[in-house]
XYZ file of C-alpha atoms in Angstrom:
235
model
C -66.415 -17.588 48.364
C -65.607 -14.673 49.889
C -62.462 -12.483 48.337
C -60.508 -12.178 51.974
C -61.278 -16.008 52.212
C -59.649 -16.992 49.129
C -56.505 -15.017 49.615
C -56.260 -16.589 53.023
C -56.551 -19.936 52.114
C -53.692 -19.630 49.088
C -51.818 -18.291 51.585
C -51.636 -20.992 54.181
C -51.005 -23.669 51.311
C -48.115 -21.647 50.413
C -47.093 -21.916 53.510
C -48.077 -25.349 54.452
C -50.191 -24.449 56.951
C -54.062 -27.046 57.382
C -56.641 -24.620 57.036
C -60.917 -25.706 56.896
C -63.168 -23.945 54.880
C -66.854 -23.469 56.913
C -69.529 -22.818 55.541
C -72.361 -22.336 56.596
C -75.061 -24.171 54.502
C -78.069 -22.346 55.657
C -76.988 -18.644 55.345
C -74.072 -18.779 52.507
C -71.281 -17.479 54.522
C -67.910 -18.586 54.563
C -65.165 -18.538 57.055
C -61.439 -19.369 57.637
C -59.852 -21.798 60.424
C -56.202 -22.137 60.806
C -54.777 -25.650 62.614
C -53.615 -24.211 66.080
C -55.893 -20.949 65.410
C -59.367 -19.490 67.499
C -62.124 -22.022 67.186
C -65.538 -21.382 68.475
C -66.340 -23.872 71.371
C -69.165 -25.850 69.384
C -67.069 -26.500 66.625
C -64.053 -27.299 68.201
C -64.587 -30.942 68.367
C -65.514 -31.620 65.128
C -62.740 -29.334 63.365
C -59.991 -31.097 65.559
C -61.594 -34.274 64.115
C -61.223 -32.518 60.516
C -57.932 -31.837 61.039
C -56.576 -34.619 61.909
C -58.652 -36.734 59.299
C -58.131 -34.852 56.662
C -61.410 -35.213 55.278
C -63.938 -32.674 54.493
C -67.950 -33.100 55.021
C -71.548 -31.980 56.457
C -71.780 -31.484 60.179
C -75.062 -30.491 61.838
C -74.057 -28.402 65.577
C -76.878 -26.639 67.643
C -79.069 -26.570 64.759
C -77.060 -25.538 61.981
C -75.527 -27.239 59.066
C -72.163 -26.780 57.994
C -69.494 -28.080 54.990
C -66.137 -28.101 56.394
C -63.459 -28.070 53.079
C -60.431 -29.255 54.451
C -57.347 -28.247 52.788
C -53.643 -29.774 54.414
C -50.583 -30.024 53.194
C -49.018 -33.332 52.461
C -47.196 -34.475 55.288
C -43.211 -35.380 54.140
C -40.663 -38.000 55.742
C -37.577 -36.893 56.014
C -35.395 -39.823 56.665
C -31.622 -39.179 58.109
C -29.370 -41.672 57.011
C -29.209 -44.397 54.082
C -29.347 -47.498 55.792
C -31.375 -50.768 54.996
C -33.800 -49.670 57.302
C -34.470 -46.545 55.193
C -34.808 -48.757 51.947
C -37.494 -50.395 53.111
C -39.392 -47.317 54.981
C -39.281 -45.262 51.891
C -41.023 -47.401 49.968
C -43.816 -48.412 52.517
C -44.046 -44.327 53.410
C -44.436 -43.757 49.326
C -47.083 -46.156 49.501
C -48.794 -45.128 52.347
C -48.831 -41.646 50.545
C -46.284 -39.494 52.752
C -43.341 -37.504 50.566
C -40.042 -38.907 51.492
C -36.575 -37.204 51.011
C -33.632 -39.318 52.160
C -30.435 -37.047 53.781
C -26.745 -39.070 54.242
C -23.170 -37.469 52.992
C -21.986 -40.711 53.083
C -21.259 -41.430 49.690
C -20.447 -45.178 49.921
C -24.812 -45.808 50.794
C -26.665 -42.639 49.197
C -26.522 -43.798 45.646
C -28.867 -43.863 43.820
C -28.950 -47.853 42.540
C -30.002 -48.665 46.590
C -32.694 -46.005 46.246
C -34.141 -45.993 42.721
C -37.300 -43.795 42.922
C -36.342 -42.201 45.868
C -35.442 -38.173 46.593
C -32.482 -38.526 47.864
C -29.317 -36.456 48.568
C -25.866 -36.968 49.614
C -24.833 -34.307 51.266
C -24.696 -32.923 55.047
C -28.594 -32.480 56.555
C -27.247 -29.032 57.747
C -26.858 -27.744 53.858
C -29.629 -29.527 52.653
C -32.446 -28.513 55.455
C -31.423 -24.567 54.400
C -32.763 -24.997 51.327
C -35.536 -27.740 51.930
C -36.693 -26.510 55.346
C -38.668 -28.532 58.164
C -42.209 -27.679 59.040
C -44.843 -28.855 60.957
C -45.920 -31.144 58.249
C -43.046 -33.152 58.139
C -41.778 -36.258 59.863
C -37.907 -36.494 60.870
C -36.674 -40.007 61.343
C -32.755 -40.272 62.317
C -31.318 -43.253 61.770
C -27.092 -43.376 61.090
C -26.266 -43.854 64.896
C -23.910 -41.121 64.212
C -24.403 -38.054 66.275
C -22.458 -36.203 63.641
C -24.996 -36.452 61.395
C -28.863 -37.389 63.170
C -27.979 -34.368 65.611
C -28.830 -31.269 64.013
C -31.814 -31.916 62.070
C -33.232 -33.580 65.515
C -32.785 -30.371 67.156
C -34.141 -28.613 64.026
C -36.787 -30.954 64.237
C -37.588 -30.179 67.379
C -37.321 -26.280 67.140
C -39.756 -26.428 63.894
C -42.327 -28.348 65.557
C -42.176 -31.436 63.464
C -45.082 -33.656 63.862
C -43.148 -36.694 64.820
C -38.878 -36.789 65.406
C -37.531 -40.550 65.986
C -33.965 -41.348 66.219
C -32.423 -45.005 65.832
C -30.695 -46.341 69.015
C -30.502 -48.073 72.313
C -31.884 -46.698 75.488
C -28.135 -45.807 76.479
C -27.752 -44.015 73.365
C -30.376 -41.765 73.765
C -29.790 -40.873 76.945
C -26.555 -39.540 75.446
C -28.258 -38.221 72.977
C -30.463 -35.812 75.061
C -27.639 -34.791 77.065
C -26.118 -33.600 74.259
C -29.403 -31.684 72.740
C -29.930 -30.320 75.910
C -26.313 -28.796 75.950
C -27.561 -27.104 72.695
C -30.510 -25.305 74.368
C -33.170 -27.811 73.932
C -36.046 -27.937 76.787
C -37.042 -31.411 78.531
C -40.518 -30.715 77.149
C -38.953 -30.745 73.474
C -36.789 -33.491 74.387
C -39.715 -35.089 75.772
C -40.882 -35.088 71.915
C -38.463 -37.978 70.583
C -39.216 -40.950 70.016
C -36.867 -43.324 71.211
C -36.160 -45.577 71.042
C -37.799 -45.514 67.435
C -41.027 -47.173 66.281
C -44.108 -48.707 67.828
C -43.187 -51.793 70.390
C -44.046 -54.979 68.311
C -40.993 -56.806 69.076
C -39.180 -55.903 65.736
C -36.018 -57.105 65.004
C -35.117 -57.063 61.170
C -34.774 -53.885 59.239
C -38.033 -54.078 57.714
C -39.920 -54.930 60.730
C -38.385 -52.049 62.107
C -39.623 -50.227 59.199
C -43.274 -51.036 59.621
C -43.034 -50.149 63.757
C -41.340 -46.519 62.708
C -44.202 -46.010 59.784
C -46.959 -47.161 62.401
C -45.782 -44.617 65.084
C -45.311 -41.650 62.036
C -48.920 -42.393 61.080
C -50.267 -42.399 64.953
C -48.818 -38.886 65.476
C -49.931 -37.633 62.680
C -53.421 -38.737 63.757
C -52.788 -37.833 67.231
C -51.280 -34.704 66.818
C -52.171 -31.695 68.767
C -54.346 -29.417 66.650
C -54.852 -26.682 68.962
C -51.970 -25.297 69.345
C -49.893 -23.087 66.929
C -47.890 -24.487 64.233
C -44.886 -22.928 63.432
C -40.977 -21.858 63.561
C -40.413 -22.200 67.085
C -36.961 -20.992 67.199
């Protein structure tokens, strides 16, 4: 592999940033492909397919042959509040192979005996989130119903490009919610960007239905998720 190559790719997983590996098969050569970065037009396709798959392989385009390594960060839940609902989607995330870290200062349901196993930390998301920052690799679910507390890391959420920000509510409740976020500088397109109310519609009623609906709709974005564009702080 070539030097430049290598110090690129250490780079981005430093950073957390998806990068692919091509090489091509017939000639030796190697190159570099950041998500959201140039891509020549024959291989756009197939490395937004890469991207979002996560898997590497041969591809064959206009006559070549190719080995795309994909390299991507793993993709974290961050779940606000430490409700049942949480209990139950921290477990199925875990399984499903996301990172989750749950975020509620209430005392009284952050402990640790209703989340054995679990990352989790009771303390105010706007002290924890300066030290354990969002990216574009992360998921932000809010789910306390207090705007107190689900309001800030939405909007930081939002501002980081998070692949996926739910928040927990009724359809009158988050219409106060984006008034609010809007007051705090917030665009309709990045309003436009929560989900809510929260989870896939499959008619969900008890907290670990909901669970399953808001793990569904994390995974679907994930797999969805614009690849062309630039990933990034977009404060």
């Amino acid at each position: 592999m070539d030097a430049a190559n290598l110090e690129q790719l250490n780079a981005a997983r430093r950073a957390r940033k998806a990068v692919i590996l091509v090489t091509n098969l017939e000639h030796g050569t190697d190159r570099v492909i950041v998500e959201g970065g140039p891509v020549d037009s024959a291989l756009s396709d197939t490395v937004a397919a890469a991207f979002r798959s996560g898997k590497s392989g041969i591809c064959e385009i206009d006559g070549g042959r190719y080995f795309l390594n994909v390299h991507r960060p793993p993709a974290h839940i961050v779940i606000i509040g430490a409700v049942h609902i949480s209990q139950v989607l921290a477990q199925m995330a875990a399984l499903a192979g996301f990172d989750v870290h749950i975020i509620d200062p209430r005392t009284a349901f952050a402990t640790p005996e209703r989340f054995a196993g679990i990352d989790l930390t009771a303390d105010w998301p706007a002290d924890v989130l300066k030290d354990r920052p969002l990216d574009s690799y992360t998921a932000v679910v809010a789910v306390t119903h207090d705007p107190k507390i689900d309001d800030l890391p939405i909007a930081e959420a939002l501002r980081k490009g998070c692949f996926y920000v739910g928040a927990l509510g009724s359809r009158k409740t988050h219409v106060s919610r984006l008034e609010r976020l809007k007051k705090e500088g917030l665009s309709e397109g990045e309003l436009s960007r929560i989900k809510g109310p929260i989870g896939l519609d499959i008619g969900a009623s008890s907290p670990a239905e909901i669970a399953v609906a808001i793990l569904a709709q994390i995974i679907q974005s994930l797999r969805s998720r614009d690849v062309a564009s630039p990933k990034g702080d977009k404060a």
